[in-house]
Short mmCIF file of C-alpha atoms in Angstrom, two decimals:
data_model
loop_
_atom_site.label_atom_id
_atom_site.label_comp_id
_atom_site.label_asym_id
_atom_site.label_seq_id
_atom_site.Cartn_x
_atom_site.Cartn_y
_atom_site.Cartn_z
CA MET A 1 119.18 197.29 100.10
CA LYS A 2 122.61 198.37 99.37
CA THR A 3 124.08 194.90 100.34
CA LEU A 4 122.03 193.45 97.29
CA ARG A 5 123.25 196.18 94.77
CA TYR A 6 126.89 195.44 95.98
CA LEU A 7 126.59 191.74 95.71
CA LYS A 8 124.86 191.58 92.39
CA ARG A 9 127.85 193.69 90.86
CA LEU A 10 130.63 191.67 92.58
CA ILE A 11 128.96 188.40 91.00
CA GLU A 12 129.21 189.97 87.50
CA PHE A 13 133.14 189.83 87.93
CA GLU A 14 134.70 186.54 86.65
CA SER A 15 137.09 185.87 89.50
CA SER A 16 137.83 182.24 89.25
CA SER A 17 141.11 181.29 90.85
CA HIS A 18 142.86 180.65 87.27
CA LEU A 19 142.18 184.41 86.10
CA SER A 20 143.41 187.70 87.22
CA ASN A 21 141.28 189.53 90.06
CA ARG A 22 142.19 192.68 88.65
CA MET A 23 138.81 194.01 87.76
CA ILE A 24 137.26 192.96 90.84
CA ALA A 25 140.07 194.79 92.89
CA LYS A 26 139.79 197.78 90.86
CA TYR A 27 136.01 197.94 91.64
CA LEU A 28 136.74 197.27 95.34
CA GLU A 29 139.51 199.75 95.72
CA ALA A 30 137.06 202.43 94.16
CA LYS A 31 134.28 201.55 96.68
CA LEU A 32 136.42 201.67 99.61
CA ALA A 33 138.34 204.88 98.85
CA LYS A 34 135.07 206.70 98.36
CA HIS A 35 134.23 205.73 101.90
CA ASN A 36 137.41 207.18 103.15
CA PHE A 37 139.33 203.89 103.68
CA VAL A 38 143.26 204.14 102.96
CA ILE A 39 144.07 201.17 100.35
CA GLU A 40 147.36 199.35 100.11
CA LYS A 41 147.62 196.81 97.46
CA VAL A 42 149.92 193.68 97.27
CA LYS A 43 150.42 192.60 93.65
CA TYR A 44 152.08 189.39 92.73
CA ARG A 45 152.21 186.70 90.02
CA ASP A 46 150.77 183.17 90.68
CA ARG A 47 152.34 179.92 89.80
CA ASN A 48 151.04 180.52 86.23
CA ARG A 49 152.47 184.01 86.01
CA VAL A 50 149.07 185.37 86.26
CA ILE A 51 148.93 188.82 87.93
CA LYS A 52 146.83 188.86 90.93
CA TYR A 53 145.92 191.71 93.75
CA ASN A 54 145.71 191.59 97.32
CA LEU A 55 143.59 194.64 98.92
CA ILE A 56 144.23 195.74 102.62
CA ALA A 57 142.05 198.72 103.28
CA LYS A 58 142.24 200.64 106.73
CA LYS A 59 139.80 203.32 108.11
CA GLY A 60 140.37 205.29 111.41
CA LEU A 61 143.39 205.67 113.51
CA GLY A 62 144.92 204.29 116.58
CA ARG A 63 145.73 200.53 117.51
CA GLY A 64 143.35 197.55 117.99
CA GLY A 65 140.18 197.50 116.28
CA LEU A 66 138.58 194.80 114.04
CA ALA A 67 139.74 193.32 110.88
CA PHE A 68 137.49 191.41 108.41
CA PHE A 69 139.40 188.89 106.17
CA THR A 70 137.94 187.89 102.81
CA HIS A 71 138.89 186.70 99.48
CA SER A 72 137.60 187.77 95.92
CA ASP A 73 138.63 184.46 94.14
CA THR A 74 135.95 181.58 93.28
CA VAL A 75 136.04 178.35 92.02
CA PRO A 76 135.02 178.00 88.32
CA ALA A 77 131.67 177.61 87.10
CA PRO A 78 131.91 175.16 84.09
CA LYS A 79 128.51 173.76 84.76
CA TRP A 80 125.42 175.92 85.68
CA PHE A 81 122.00 174.68 86.90
CA THR A 82 120.20 176.63 84.22
CA ASP A 83 120.77 177.93 80.91
CA LYS A 84 118.55 180.90 81.44
CA CYS A 85 121.15 182.91 83.38
CA SER A 86 124.92 182.71 83.72
CA PRO A 87 126.70 182.20 86.74
CA PHE A 88 128.30 185.32 86.62
CA GLY A 89 124.95 187.26 86.31
CA ALA A 90 123.16 187.18 89.58
CA ALA A 91 119.65 186.21 89.53
CA MET A 92 117.16 186.31 92.23
CA ALA A 93 114.36 183.82 93.09
CA ARG A 94 112.78 182.36 95.92
CA GLU A 95 114.33 185.07 98.42
CA ARG A 96 117.85 183.97 97.14
CA ILE A 97 120.60 185.40 95.15
CA TYR A 98 122.27 183.00 92.82
CA GLY A 99 125.35 183.20 91.23
CA ARG A 100 129.28 181.73 91.45
CA GLY A 101 130.38 183.41 94.62
CA SER A 102 127.19 184.66 96.00
CA CYS A 103 128.07 182.48 99.24
CA ASP A 104 131.71 181.89 99.06
CA MET A 105 132.33 184.87 99.50
CA LYS A 106 131.25 188.01 97.60
CA GLY A 107 128.05 187.80 99.98
CA ALA A 108 130.41 188.57 102.92
CA ILE A 109 132.12 191.36 101.19
CA ALA A 110 128.79 193.16 100.30
CA CYS A 111 127.73 192.68 103.92
CA PHE A 112 130.91 194.37 105.00
CA LEU A 113 130.66 197.41 102.15
CA SER A 114 126.97 198.27 103.49
CA ALA A 115 127.92 197.83 107.19
CA ALA A 116 131.22 199.90 107.15
CA GLN A 117 128.97 203.00 105.33
CA PHE A 118 127.36 203.33 108.63
CA PHE A 119 130.46 204.72 110.17
CA SER A 120 132.42 207.94 109.47
CA SER A 121 136.10 208.23 110.03
CA GLU A 122 135.38 210.51 112.93
CA GLN A 123 133.41 207.67 114.81
CA THR A 124 135.97 205.00 114.43
CA LYS A 125 138.08 205.45 117.61
CA ARG A 126 139.83 202.44 116.57
CA PRO A 127 140.62 201.18 113.04
CA LEU A 128 138.55 199.23 110.81
CA TYR A 129 140.19 196.93 108.20
CA LEU A 130 139.56 194.95 105.22
CA ILE A 131 141.56 192.37 103.73
CA VAL A 132 140.64 191.00 100.35
CA THR A 133 142.94 188.21 99.06
CA ALA A 134 143.41 186.35 96.08
CA ASP A 135 144.10 182.54 95.48
CA GLU A 136 142.26 181.55 98.73
CA GLU A 137 140.66 178.42 96.69
CA ILE A 138 143.73 177.10 95.36
CA GLY A 139 146.32 177.21 98.18
CA HIS A 140 146.05 180.40 99.98
CA ALA A 141 148.90 182.16 98.00
CA GLY A 142 147.37 185.67 98.41
CA ALA A 143 147.31 185.38 102.14
CA ARG A 144 150.95 184.25 102.29
CA CYS A 145 151.95 187.24 100.30
CA VAL A 146 150.03 189.60 102.59
CA VAL A 147 151.70 188.29 105.54
CA GLU A 148 155.26 188.76 103.77
CA GLU A 149 154.50 192.35 102.29
CA SER A 150 151.75 194.21 103.84
CA LYS A 151 152.49 196.83 106.27
CA PHE A 152 148.83 197.18 107.50
CA TYR A 153 148.77 193.36 108.48
CA ARG A 154 152.09 194.04 110.43
CA GLU A 155 149.73 196.71 112.33
CA ILE A 156 147.06 194.11 112.85
CA VAL A 157 149.34 191.77 114.54
CA ALA A 158 151.11 194.47 116.63
CA GLY A 159 147.99 196.28 117.68
CA GLY A 160 146.13 192.90 118.94
CA THR A 161 143.40 193.77 116.28
CA ARG A 162 140.42 191.24 116.43
CA GLY A 163 140.11 189.14 113.39
CA ILE A 164 136.86 187.85 111.51
CA ILE A 165 137.32 185.44 108.65
CA ALA A 166 133.98 185.83 106.73
CA GLU A 167 133.63 182.58 105.35
CA PRO A 168 130.29 181.17 105.33
CA THR A 169 128.97 179.69 108.71
CA SER A 170 125.30 180.44 108.53
CA LEU A 171 126.38 183.33 110.91
CA ASP A 172 127.42 180.73 113.41
CA VAL A 173 130.47 181.81 115.64
CA VAL A 174 133.30 179.46 114.84
CA TYR A 175 136.33 179.07 117.00
CA ALA A 176 138.19 176.32 115.08
CA HIS A 177 138.69 174.66 111.72
CA LYS A 178 140.84 172.00 109.98
CA GLY A 179 144.11 172.67 107.91
CA SER A 180 144.85 171.64 104.54
CA TYR A 181 147.74 169.61 103.06
CA ARG A 182 148.55 168.38 99.40
CA ILE A 183 150.88 165.57 98.74
CA ARG A 184 151.86 164.89 95.06
CA ALA A 185 153.94 161.94 94.31
CA THR A 186 154.85 161.35 90.65
CA SER A 187 156.35 158.03 89.34
CA GLU A 188 158.15 158.31 86.09
CA GLY A 189 158.17 155.19 83.22
CA ARG A 190 158.47 154.95 79.49
CA ALA A 191 155.57 154.36 77.06
CA GLY A 192 155.94 151.42 74.94
CA HIS A 193 153.78 148.65 73.39
CA SER A 194 152.43 146.21 76.14
CA ALA A 195 153.49 143.25 74.32
CA THR A 196 157.13 144.13 74.17
CA ARG A 197 159.90 145.08 76.51
CA THR A 198 160.41 148.26 75.29
CA GLY A 199 158.18 150.04 77.76
CA LEU A 200 158.43 150.72 81.63
CA ASN A 201 155.28 151.05 83.26
CA ALA A 202 155.19 153.85 85.76
CA ASN A 203 152.46 152.39 87.89
CA LEU A 204 154.56 149.52 89.08
CA ALA A 205 156.47 151.75 91.07
CA MET A 206 153.38 153.49 92.54
CA ILE A 207 151.38 150.61 93.46
CA PRO A 208 153.38 149.96 96.63
CA PHE A 209 153.39 153.52 97.58
CA LEU A 210 149.44 153.19 97.09
CA ALA A 211 149.17 150.46 99.38
CA GLU A 212 151.20 152.71 102.11
CA MET A 213 148.47 155.82 101.75
CA LYS A 214 145.85 153.31 101.77
CA ALA A 215 147.30 151.94 105.16
CA ILE A 216 147.47 155.46 106.43
CA HIS A 217 144.04 156.11 105.42
CA ASP A 218 142.67 153.35 107.03
CA GLU A 219 144.75 154.10 110.33
CA THR A 220 143.59 158.01 110.28
CA GLN A 221 139.76 156.50 110.05
CA ASN A 222 139.99 153.70 112.70
CA ASP A 223 142.69 155.02 115.34
CA ALA A 224 141.17 157.36 117.78
CA LYS A 225 144.65 159.05 118.26
CA TRP A 226 144.03 160.82 114.69
CA HIS A 227 140.62 161.86 115.66
CA HIS A 228 139.22 165.21 117.12
CA ALA A 229 135.69 164.84 118.92
CA HIS A 230 134.67 168.59 118.31
CA PHE A 231 134.77 168.13 114.48
CA ASP A 232 132.10 166.50 112.14
CA PRO A 233 133.70 164.46 110.72
CA PRO A 234 136.07 163.78 113.56
CA THR A 235 138.81 162.48 111.07
CA MET A 236 141.42 164.39 108.68
CA SER A 237 139.85 162.79 105.49
CA TRP A 238 142.88 161.59 103.86
CA ASN A 239 141.59 161.74 100.24
CA ILE A 240 143.54 159.49 97.74
CA GLY A 241 143.66 160.26 93.88
CA ILE A 242 145.48 158.38 91.18
CA ASN A 243 145.91 159.20 87.40
CA ASP A 244 148.25 157.71 84.90
CA SER A 245 146.88 159.38 81.92
CA ASN A 246 147.12 156.62 79.44
CA THR A 247 146.11 156.61 76.22
CA ALA A 248 145.21 152.87 75.60
CA VAL A 249 145.16 149.53 77.47
CA ASN A 250 147.91 148.10 75.50
CA VAL A 251 150.46 150.92 76.16
CA THR A 252 152.48 151.06 79.36
CA ALA A 253 151.93 154.09 81.37
CA ALA A 254 154.81 156.64 81.18
CA HIS A 255 153.59 158.96 83.84
CA SER A 256 151.64 158.01 87.15
CA VAL A 257 150.71 160.52 89.65
CA CYS A 258 149.24 160.13 93.18
CA THR A 259 147.61 162.95 95.19
CA VAL A 260 146.57 163.14 98.72
CA TYR A 261 144.56 165.84 100.14
CA PHE A 262 144.21 165.74 103.88
CA ARG A 263 143.02 168.02 106.71
CA PRO A 264 144.93 167.98 110.04
CA MET A 265 143.12 169.27 113.28
CA PRO A 266 144.43 171.70 116.01
CA HIS A 267 146.82 170.41 118.23
CA MET A 268 147.65 167.32 115.99
CA ASN A 269 151.36 166.07 115.38
CA ILE A 270 151.28 164.87 111.66
CA ASP A 271 154.95 164.42 111.41
CA PRO A 272 154.59 160.74 111.93
CA LEU A 273 152.28 160.47 108.85
CA LEU A 274 154.32 162.62 106.70
CA ASP A 275 157.61 160.67 107.46
CA ARG A 276 155.75 157.51 106.43
CA VAL A 277 154.92 159.27 103.16
CA LYS A 278 158.42 160.52 102.55
CA ARG A 279 160.00 157.12 103.38
CA SER A 280 157.46 155.31 100.91
CA ALA A 281 158.31 157.91 98.26
CA GLN A 282 161.95 157.30 98.53
CA GLN A 283 161.88 153.53 98.74
CA ASN A 284 159.80 153.43 95.29
CA GLY A 285 161.74 156.07 93.51
CA LEU A 286 159.15 158.52 93.53
CA ILE A 287 159.06 162.46 93.08
CA LEU A 288 157.35 163.63 96.06
CA GLU A 289 155.88 167.19 96.84
CA VAL A 290 154.12 168.22 99.94
CA ASP A 291 152.48 171.57 100.35
CA LYS A 292 151.13 172.99 103.39
CA TRP A 293 148.39 175.03 102.24
CA SER A 294 146.81 175.94 105.78
CA ALA A 295 147.41 175.52 109.13
CA PRO A 296 144.44 174.58 111.49
CA MET A 297 143.15 177.51 113.28
CA PHE A 298 141.91 177.38 116.95
CA GLN A 299 140.67 180.08 119.35
CA ASN A 300 139.78 179.15 122.96
CA PRO A 301 136.06 178.89 122.92
CA GLU A 302 135.91 180.43 126.35
CA SER A 303 138.24 183.38 125.54
CA ASP A 304 136.68 186.71 126.02
CA PHE A 305 136.68 187.36 122.17
CA VAL A 306 134.61 184.42 121.48
CA GLN A 307 132.24 184.93 124.26
CA GLN A 308 131.96 188.42 123.14
CA ALA A 309 131.04 187.38 119.67
CA LEU A 310 128.32 185.19 120.92
CA LYS A 311 126.76 187.95 122.75
CA LEU A 312 126.84 190.20 119.57
CA ALA A 313 125.87 187.69 117.41
CA HIS A 314 123.12 186.15 119.71
CA ARG A 315 124.25 182.47 119.56
CA PRO A 316 124.26 180.12 122.50
CA GLN A 317 127.70 178.41 121.68
CA ALA A 318 130.81 178.36 119.53
CA LYS A 319 131.10 175.67 116.68
CA THR A 320 133.95 174.12 114.46
CA VAL A 321 133.95 173.58 111.03
CA PRO A 322 135.74 170.90 108.83
CA PHE A 323 137.15 173.40 106.08
CA ALA A 324 140.04 175.50 105.80
CA THR A 325 140.33 179.26 105.57
CA ASP A 326 142.87 181.97 105.22
CA GLY A 327 142.85 182.06 109.07
CA GLY A 328 145.43 178.88 108.90
CA THR A 329 147.80 181.41 107.36
CA PHE A 330 147.08 184.47 109.16
CA THR A 331 148.14 182.80 112.24
CA GLU A 332 149.75 185.85 114.08
CA VAL A 333 146.46 187.29 114.51
CA GLU A 334 145.88 185.89 118.19
CA LYS A 335 142.13 186.73 118.20
CA MET A 336 140.39 185.31 115.38
CA ILE A 337 136.78 183.67 114.57
CA VAL A 338 135.05 182.64 111.50
CA PHE A 339 131.75 184.37 111.12
CA GLY A 340 130.00 184.96 107.55
CA PRO A 341 126.82 184.59 105.96
CA GLY A 342 125.79 181.87 103.98
CA SER A 343 125.96 177.80 104.37
CA ILE A 344 129.19 176.13 103.28
CA ALA A 345 126.69 173.47 101.84
CA GLN A 346 125.66 176.03 98.79
CA ALA A 347 129.54 176.97 98.22
CA HIS A 348 131.05 175.67 95.02
CA THR A 349 127.75 173.87 93.83
CA ILE A 350 126.19 174.31 90.38
CA ASP A 351 123.37 176.34 91.71
CA GLU A 352 125.26 178.27 94.45
CA TRP A 353 123.05 180.63 96.30
CA ILE A 354 122.73 182.83 99.41
CA SER A 355 119.37 183.95 101.28
CA ILE A 356 118.59 187.44 101.30
CA GLU A 357 117.55 186.95 104.98
CA GLN A 358 121.48 186.01 105.68
CA LEU A 359 122.63 188.86 103.91
CA SER A 360 120.28 191.60 105.72
CA LEU A 361 121.39 189.80 109.20
CA ALA A 362 124.97 189.52 108.36
CA THR A 363 124.93 193.38 107.39
CA GLU A 364 123.26 194.25 110.72
CA LEU A 365 125.41 192.31 112.73
CA TYR A 366 128.78 193.22 111.06
CA ALA A 367 127.65 196.87 112.06
CA LYS A 368 127.22 195.95 115.52
CA PHE A 369 130.87 194.17 115.41
CA ILE A 370 132.30 197.43 113.96
CA ARG A 371 130.43 199.74 116.44
CA HIS A 372 131.60 197.70 119.67
CA TYR A 373 135.32 197.39 118.42
CA CYS A 374 136.09 200.45 116.44
CA CYS A 375 133.53 202.96 117.86
CA GLU A 376 132.61 202.57 121.46
#
């Protein structure tokens, strides 16, 4: 099974988001070129000046067609469930493939590579695209770079190309997902012995800000206006983190940080919440950063594309998922679903895996989608 061979090779590339993805991008470029894809590379440096590569590949002429959106980066694997194999050396057991990225989302890339080989350039009456981004796991920087610089992406938007975000959905057709925002508030003080007056405890200015973040958390949990009944959980998950990095209990904290990560849902106006955050930060003299990583994604579940996808995938109804994807950045693609092999419950775990059954079925279904939208 070619899909398994591709996946095993892809897992071998350690492509955690803090590293360059040059080697896996080079491998994918060679495989795609071998099967007559034209390759566009969009290169950039991340916030740590590490070089990253986005690949946008195209086979076939004309307008429309189908685009698969994937990413090559993974979360790190500092711990693994066994010392008998590496998280970057694919292992097979119990009809599963284990390895970092097997589920999220190198399995989907392997399925696409196998499915795309069934169709020659002459068979594709409309174009077939594969987009492989970097940094999806840490803020979607690669996707933003593609939006800004890729000529093929402009073709996709202008041509009304259908899009599939190939994140793990257990091959359910997903019409909507949540967005993602990160808030970072910083209080600066001065270290000193707590028995003297030489220090300035940074936590003192942070405490009232934390109280306001707790109030917002409680409101978003309890007030129905911040809920969306189509999602599980139906809330935006206002997740608060705190860290003063203090070295001892008798030292005044010189630095205090609060982070909030939350997931707004489609058609929800979050400006009142952000205004409260900004106002509290200003009142307490904090340094504030608000990063919009990904917008919510929404496709009308009754739309022709969603209904056709349900028929092709043999699914009774479309669903939602509580996580975010690059789809929140590729919002100019008007017809978009999330549809990929594996369960999100296996992603990012210390024993990440994907079933061989899901890989086989996804390869078959991706081929059906390609045939319908690119060849018929």
